[in-house]
Structure formats: C-alpha cells, structure tokens
PDB file of C-alpha atoms in Angstrom:
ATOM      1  CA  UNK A   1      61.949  25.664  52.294  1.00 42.00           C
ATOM      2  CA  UNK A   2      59.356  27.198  49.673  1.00 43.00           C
ATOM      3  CA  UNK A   3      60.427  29.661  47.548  1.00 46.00           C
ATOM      4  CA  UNK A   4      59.571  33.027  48.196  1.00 49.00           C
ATOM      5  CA  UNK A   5      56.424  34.291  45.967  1.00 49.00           C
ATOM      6  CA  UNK A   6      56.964  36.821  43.259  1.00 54.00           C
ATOM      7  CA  UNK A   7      56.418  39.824  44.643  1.00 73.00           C
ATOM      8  CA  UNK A   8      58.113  39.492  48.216  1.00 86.00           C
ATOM      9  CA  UNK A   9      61.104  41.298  48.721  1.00 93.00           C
ATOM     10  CA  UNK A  10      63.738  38.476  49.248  1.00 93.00           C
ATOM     11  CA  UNK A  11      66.831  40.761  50.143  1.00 91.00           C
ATOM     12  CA  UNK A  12      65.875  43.417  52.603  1.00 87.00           C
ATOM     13  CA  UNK A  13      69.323  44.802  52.649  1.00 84.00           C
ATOM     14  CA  UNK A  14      68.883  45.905  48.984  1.00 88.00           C
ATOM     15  CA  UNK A  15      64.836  45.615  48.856  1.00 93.00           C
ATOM     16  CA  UNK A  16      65.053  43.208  45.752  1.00 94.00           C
ATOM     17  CA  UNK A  17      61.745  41.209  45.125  1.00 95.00           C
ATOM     18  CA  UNK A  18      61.618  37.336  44.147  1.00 94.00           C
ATOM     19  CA  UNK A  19      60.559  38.543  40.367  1.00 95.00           C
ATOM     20  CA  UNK A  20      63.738  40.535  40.055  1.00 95.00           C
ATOM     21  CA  UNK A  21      65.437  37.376  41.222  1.00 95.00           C
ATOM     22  CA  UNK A  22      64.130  35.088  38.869  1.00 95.00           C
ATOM     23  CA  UNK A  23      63.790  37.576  35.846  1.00 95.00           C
ATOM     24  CA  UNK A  24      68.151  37.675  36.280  1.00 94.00           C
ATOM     25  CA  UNK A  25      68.438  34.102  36.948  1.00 94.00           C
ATOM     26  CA  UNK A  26      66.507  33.659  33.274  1.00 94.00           C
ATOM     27  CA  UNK A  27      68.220  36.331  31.442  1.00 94.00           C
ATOM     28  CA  UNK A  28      72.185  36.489  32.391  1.00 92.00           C
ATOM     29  CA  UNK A  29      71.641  32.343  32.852  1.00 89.00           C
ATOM     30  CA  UNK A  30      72.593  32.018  36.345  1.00 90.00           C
ATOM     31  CA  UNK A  31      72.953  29.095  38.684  1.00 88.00           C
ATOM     32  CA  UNK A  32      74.954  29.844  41.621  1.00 85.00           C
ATOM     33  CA  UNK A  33      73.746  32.644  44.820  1.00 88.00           C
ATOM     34  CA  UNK A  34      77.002  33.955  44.059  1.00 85.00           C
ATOM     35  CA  UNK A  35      76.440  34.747  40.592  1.00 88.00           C
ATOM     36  CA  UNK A  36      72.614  36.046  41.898  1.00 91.00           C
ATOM     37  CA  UNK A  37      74.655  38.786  44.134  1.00 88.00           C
ATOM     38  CA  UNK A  38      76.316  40.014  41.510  1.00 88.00           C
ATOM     39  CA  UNK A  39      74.100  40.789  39.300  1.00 90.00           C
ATOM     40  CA  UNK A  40      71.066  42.208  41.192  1.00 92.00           C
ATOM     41  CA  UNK A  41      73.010  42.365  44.746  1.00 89.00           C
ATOM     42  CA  UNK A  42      70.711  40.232  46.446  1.00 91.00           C
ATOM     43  CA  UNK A  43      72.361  38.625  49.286  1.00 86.00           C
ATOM     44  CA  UNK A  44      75.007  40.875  49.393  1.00 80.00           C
ATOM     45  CA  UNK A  45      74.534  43.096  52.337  1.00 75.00           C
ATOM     46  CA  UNK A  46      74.134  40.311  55.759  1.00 76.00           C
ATOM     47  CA  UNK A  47      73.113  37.674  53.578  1.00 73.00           C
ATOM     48  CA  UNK A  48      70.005  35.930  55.567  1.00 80.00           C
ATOM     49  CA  UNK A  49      68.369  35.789  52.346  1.00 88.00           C
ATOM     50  CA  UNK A  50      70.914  32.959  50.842  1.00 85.00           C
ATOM     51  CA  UNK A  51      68.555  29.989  51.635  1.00 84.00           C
ATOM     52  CA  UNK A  52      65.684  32.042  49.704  1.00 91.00           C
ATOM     53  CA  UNK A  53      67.706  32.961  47.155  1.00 92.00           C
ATOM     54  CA  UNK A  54      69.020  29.520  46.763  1.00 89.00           C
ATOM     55  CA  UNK A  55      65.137  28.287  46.932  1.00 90.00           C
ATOM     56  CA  UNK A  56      64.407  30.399  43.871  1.00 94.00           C
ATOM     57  CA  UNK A  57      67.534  28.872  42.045  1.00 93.00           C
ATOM     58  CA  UNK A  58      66.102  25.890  42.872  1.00 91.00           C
ATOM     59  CA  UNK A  59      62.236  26.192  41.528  1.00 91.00           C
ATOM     60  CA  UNK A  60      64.135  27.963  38.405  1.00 92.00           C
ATOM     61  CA  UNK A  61      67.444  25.379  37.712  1.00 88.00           C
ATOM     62  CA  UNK A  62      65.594  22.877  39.756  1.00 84.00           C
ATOM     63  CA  UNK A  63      67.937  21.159  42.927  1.00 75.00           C
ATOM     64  CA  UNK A  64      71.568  21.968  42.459  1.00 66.00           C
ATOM     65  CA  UNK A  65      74.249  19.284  42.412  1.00 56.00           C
ATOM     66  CA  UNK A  66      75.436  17.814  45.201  1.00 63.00           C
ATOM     67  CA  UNK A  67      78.686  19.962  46.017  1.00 61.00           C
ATOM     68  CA  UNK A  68      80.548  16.627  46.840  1.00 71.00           C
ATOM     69  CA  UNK A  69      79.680  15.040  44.269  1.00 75.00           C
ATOM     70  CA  UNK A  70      81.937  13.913  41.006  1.00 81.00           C
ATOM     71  CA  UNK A  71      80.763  14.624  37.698  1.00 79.00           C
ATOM     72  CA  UNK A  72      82.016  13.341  34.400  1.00 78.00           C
ATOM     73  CA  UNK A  73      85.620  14.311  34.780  1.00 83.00           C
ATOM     74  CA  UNK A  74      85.745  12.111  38.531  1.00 88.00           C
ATOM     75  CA  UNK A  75      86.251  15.196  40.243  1.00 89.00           C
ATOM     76  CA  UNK A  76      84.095  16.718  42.860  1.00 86.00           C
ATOM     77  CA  UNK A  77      83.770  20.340  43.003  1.00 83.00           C
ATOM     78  CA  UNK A  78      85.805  20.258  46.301  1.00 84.00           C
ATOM     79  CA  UNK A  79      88.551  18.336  44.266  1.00 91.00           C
ATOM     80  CA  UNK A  80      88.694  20.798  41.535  1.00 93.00           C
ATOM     81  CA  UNK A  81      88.807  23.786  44.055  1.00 92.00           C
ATOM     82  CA  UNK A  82      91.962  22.000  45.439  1.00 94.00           C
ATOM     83  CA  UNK A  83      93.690  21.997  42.256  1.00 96.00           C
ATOM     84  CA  UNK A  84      93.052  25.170  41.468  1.00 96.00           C
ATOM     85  CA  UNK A  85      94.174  26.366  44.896  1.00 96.00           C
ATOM     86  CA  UNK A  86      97.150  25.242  44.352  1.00 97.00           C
ATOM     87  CA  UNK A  87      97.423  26.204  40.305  1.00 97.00           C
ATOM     88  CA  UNK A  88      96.642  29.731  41.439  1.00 97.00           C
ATOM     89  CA  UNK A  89      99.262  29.527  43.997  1.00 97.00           C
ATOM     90  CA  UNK A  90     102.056  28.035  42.085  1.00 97.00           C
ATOM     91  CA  UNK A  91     101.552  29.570  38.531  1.00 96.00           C
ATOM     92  CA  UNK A  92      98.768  32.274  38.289  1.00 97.00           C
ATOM     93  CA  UNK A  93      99.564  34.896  41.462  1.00 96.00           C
ATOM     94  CA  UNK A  94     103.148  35.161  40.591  1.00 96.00           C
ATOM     95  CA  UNK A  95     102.587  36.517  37.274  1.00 94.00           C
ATOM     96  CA  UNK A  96      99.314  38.485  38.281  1.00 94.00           C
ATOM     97  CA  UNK A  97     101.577  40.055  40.684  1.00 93.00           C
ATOM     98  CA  UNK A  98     104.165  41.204  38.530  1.00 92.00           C
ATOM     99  CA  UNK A  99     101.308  42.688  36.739  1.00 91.00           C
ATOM    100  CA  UNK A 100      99.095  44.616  39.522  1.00 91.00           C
ATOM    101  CA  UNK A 101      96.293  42.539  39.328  1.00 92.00           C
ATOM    102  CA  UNK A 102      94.550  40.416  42.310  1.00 93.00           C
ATOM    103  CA  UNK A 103      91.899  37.510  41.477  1.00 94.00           C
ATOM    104  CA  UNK A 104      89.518  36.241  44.563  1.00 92.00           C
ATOM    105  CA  UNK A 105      88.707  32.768  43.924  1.00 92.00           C
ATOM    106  CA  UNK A 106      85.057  32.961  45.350  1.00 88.00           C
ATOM    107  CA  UNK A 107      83.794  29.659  44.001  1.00 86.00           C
ATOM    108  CA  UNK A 108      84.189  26.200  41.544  1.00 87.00           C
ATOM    109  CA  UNK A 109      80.869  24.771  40.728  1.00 81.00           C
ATOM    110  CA  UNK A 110      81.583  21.554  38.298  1.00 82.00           C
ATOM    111  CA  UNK A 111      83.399  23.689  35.027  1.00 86.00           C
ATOM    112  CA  UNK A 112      82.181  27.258  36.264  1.00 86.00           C
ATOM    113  CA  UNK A 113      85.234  29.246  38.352  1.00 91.00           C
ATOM    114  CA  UNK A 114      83.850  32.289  39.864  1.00 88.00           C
ATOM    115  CA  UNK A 115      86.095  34.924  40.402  1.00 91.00           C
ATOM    116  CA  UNK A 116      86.563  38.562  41.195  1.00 90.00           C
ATOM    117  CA  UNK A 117      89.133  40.895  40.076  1.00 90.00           C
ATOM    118  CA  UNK A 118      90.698  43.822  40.838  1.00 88.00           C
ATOM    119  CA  UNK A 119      93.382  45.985  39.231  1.00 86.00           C
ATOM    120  CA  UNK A 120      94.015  48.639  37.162  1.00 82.00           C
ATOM    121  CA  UNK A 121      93.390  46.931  33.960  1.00 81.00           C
ATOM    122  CA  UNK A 122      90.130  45.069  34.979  1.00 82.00           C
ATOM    123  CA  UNK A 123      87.120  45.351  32.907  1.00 76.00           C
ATOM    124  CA  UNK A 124      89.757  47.010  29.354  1.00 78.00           C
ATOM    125  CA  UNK A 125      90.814  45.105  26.728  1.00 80.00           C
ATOM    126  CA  UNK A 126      94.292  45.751  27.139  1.00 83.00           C
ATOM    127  CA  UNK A 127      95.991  43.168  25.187  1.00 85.00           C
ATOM    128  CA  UNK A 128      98.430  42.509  28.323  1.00 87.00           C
ATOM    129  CA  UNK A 129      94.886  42.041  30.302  1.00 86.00           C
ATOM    130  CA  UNK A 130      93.399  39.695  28.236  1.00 87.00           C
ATOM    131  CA  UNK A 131      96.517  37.314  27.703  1.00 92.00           C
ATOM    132  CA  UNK A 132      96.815  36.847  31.757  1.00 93.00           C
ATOM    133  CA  UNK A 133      92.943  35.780  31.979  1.00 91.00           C
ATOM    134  CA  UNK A 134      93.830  33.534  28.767  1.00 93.00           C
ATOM    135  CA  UNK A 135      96.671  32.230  30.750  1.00 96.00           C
ATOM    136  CA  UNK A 136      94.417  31.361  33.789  1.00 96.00           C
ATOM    137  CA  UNK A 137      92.129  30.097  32.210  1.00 95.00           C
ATOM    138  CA  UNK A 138      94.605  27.178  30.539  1.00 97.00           C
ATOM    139  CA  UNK A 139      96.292  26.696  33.995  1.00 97.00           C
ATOM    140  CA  UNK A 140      92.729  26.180  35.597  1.00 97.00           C
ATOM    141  CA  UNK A 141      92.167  23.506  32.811  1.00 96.00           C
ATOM    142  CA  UNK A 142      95.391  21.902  32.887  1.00 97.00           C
ATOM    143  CA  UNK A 143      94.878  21.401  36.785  1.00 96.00           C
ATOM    144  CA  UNK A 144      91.709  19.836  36.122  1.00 95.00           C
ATOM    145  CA  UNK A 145      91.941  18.104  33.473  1.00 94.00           C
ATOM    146  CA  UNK A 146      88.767  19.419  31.496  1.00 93.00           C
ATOM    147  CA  UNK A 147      88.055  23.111  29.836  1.00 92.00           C
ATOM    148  CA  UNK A 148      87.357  25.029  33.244  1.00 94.00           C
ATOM    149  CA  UNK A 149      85.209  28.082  32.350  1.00 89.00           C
ATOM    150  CA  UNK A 150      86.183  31.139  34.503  1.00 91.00           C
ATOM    151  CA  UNK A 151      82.761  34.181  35.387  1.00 86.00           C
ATOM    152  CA  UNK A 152      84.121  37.265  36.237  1.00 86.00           C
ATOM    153  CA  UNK A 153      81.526  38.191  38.932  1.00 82.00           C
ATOM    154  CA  UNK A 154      82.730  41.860  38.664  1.00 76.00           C
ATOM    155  CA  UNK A 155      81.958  41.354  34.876  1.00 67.00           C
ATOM    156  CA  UNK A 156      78.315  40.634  36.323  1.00 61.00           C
ATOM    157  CA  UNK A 157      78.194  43.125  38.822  1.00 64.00           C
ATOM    158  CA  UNK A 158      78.941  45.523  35.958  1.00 63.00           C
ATOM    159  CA  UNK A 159      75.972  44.718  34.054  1.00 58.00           C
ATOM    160  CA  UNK A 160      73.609  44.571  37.446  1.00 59.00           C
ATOM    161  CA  UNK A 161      75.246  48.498  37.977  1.00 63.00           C
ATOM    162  CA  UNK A 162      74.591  50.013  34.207  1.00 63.00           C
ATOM    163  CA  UNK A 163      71.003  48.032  34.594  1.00 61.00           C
ATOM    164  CA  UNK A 164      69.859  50.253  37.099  1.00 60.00           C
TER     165      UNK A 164
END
C-alpha cells in the first residue's frame, strides 16, 4: 500500500491529515498505530484508516518487525504478551484492585507495553500511584526476563488533548 501524501486527510473520523501524522510520529517518537491514536486520535473513531496509518509508520520507522518474531531476549512479542497475561493476572490486578485502579493491556511490541489506565489517581503523582506503576513495571520484567518499558497511552492522549 503507498502511503498516503502529506496533505490527505488519513482519518476521516477525526479529519487528521498525513502531515499531522508524521509530524507526531517524529516528535513524541512513535512506532506503533496504537501509540498514533493516542496522540493525534487518528484511527480512533471506525478505524479504516489503520493500514494508512500503519503505511506512514512504515515510510517514517521503515517496515515494522515481524510480530512473531523473537528478538534478542528469544521471545516473540506473542510470548511476552503471554507472560504478562498471566503476571498481570497473578500479581498486578490484585493489588491494583485493592487500590481502585484498572490497567488495559492494549499491546507488547518487543520491550514497549502499552497500556491504559483508569482510576482516581491516574495521571498525579501520588506517591501510592507511582509505587504500583513501579511495581508493574518490575513484575512485567521479571516475567520476561528483560527491562519491559511500560507507555501509558492515556499519558499520550493527554499531551494530543492540551496540544489542541
């Protein structure tokens, strides 16, 4: 698929052009549609524009990994999602529901968990707040085996709302 020129709106749901698209994949350093959605909501209303999106990514990042694929650690993606399936379920959701707060596990791209929040704490710096995403952030590494890097998408969808 070519991508989209610059000035064509990719996302007719949200009427965002292929410039916005690229000028946020450049500047907040972006490299999943996901991550794309949340910060300039592309692809977020019926989501037809994924493949485009995904072909800007591409002429940006170049081709993405192979989602099946291992990479250093001998994990694939998939793998790691598994493992932190089950990490979430045994250790994390417990304790974030003692606490009030929900995490959506939307994606695991090689060290990159993308998650959403939601909560009354989400987005403070309450000290209690902080510790818990500290915590699963060492569970998602343990279960891997390698530093996992969690992106709060709502953290991105944040900056894509004060942006405007």
């Amino acid at each position: 698929m070519a991508s989209p020129s610059e000035d064509t709106v990719v996302c007719r749901c949200f009427v965002v052009p292929g410039e916005a698209i690229r000028r946020a994949i450049q500047e907040h350093d972006l490299h999943q549609v996901e991550e794309v959605t949340a910060c300039t909501r592309a692809g977020g209303g019926c989501s037809s524009c994924w493949d485009d999106i995904q072909a800007i990514l591409s002429s940006v990042r170049g081709q993405p990994p192979r989602r099946d694929a291992p990479d250093a650690s001998g994990l694939s993606s998939a793998q790691k999602r598994a493992l932190i399936v089950k990490a979430l379920d045994e250790h994390v959701f417990p304790l974030f529901d003692a606490n009030h707060l929900q995490l959506q596990l939307v994606d695991v791209v090689g060290d990159r968990v993308l998650v959403r929040f939601t909560g009354d704490r989400v987005g403070t710096t309450v000290p209690s707040y902080l510790a818990l995403k500290r915590f699963l952030v060492q569970k998602l590494t343990d279960a891997c085996g390698q530093k996992m890097n969690v992106i709060e998408l709502n953290v991105l969808e944040g900056l894509a709302k004060s942006a405007r």
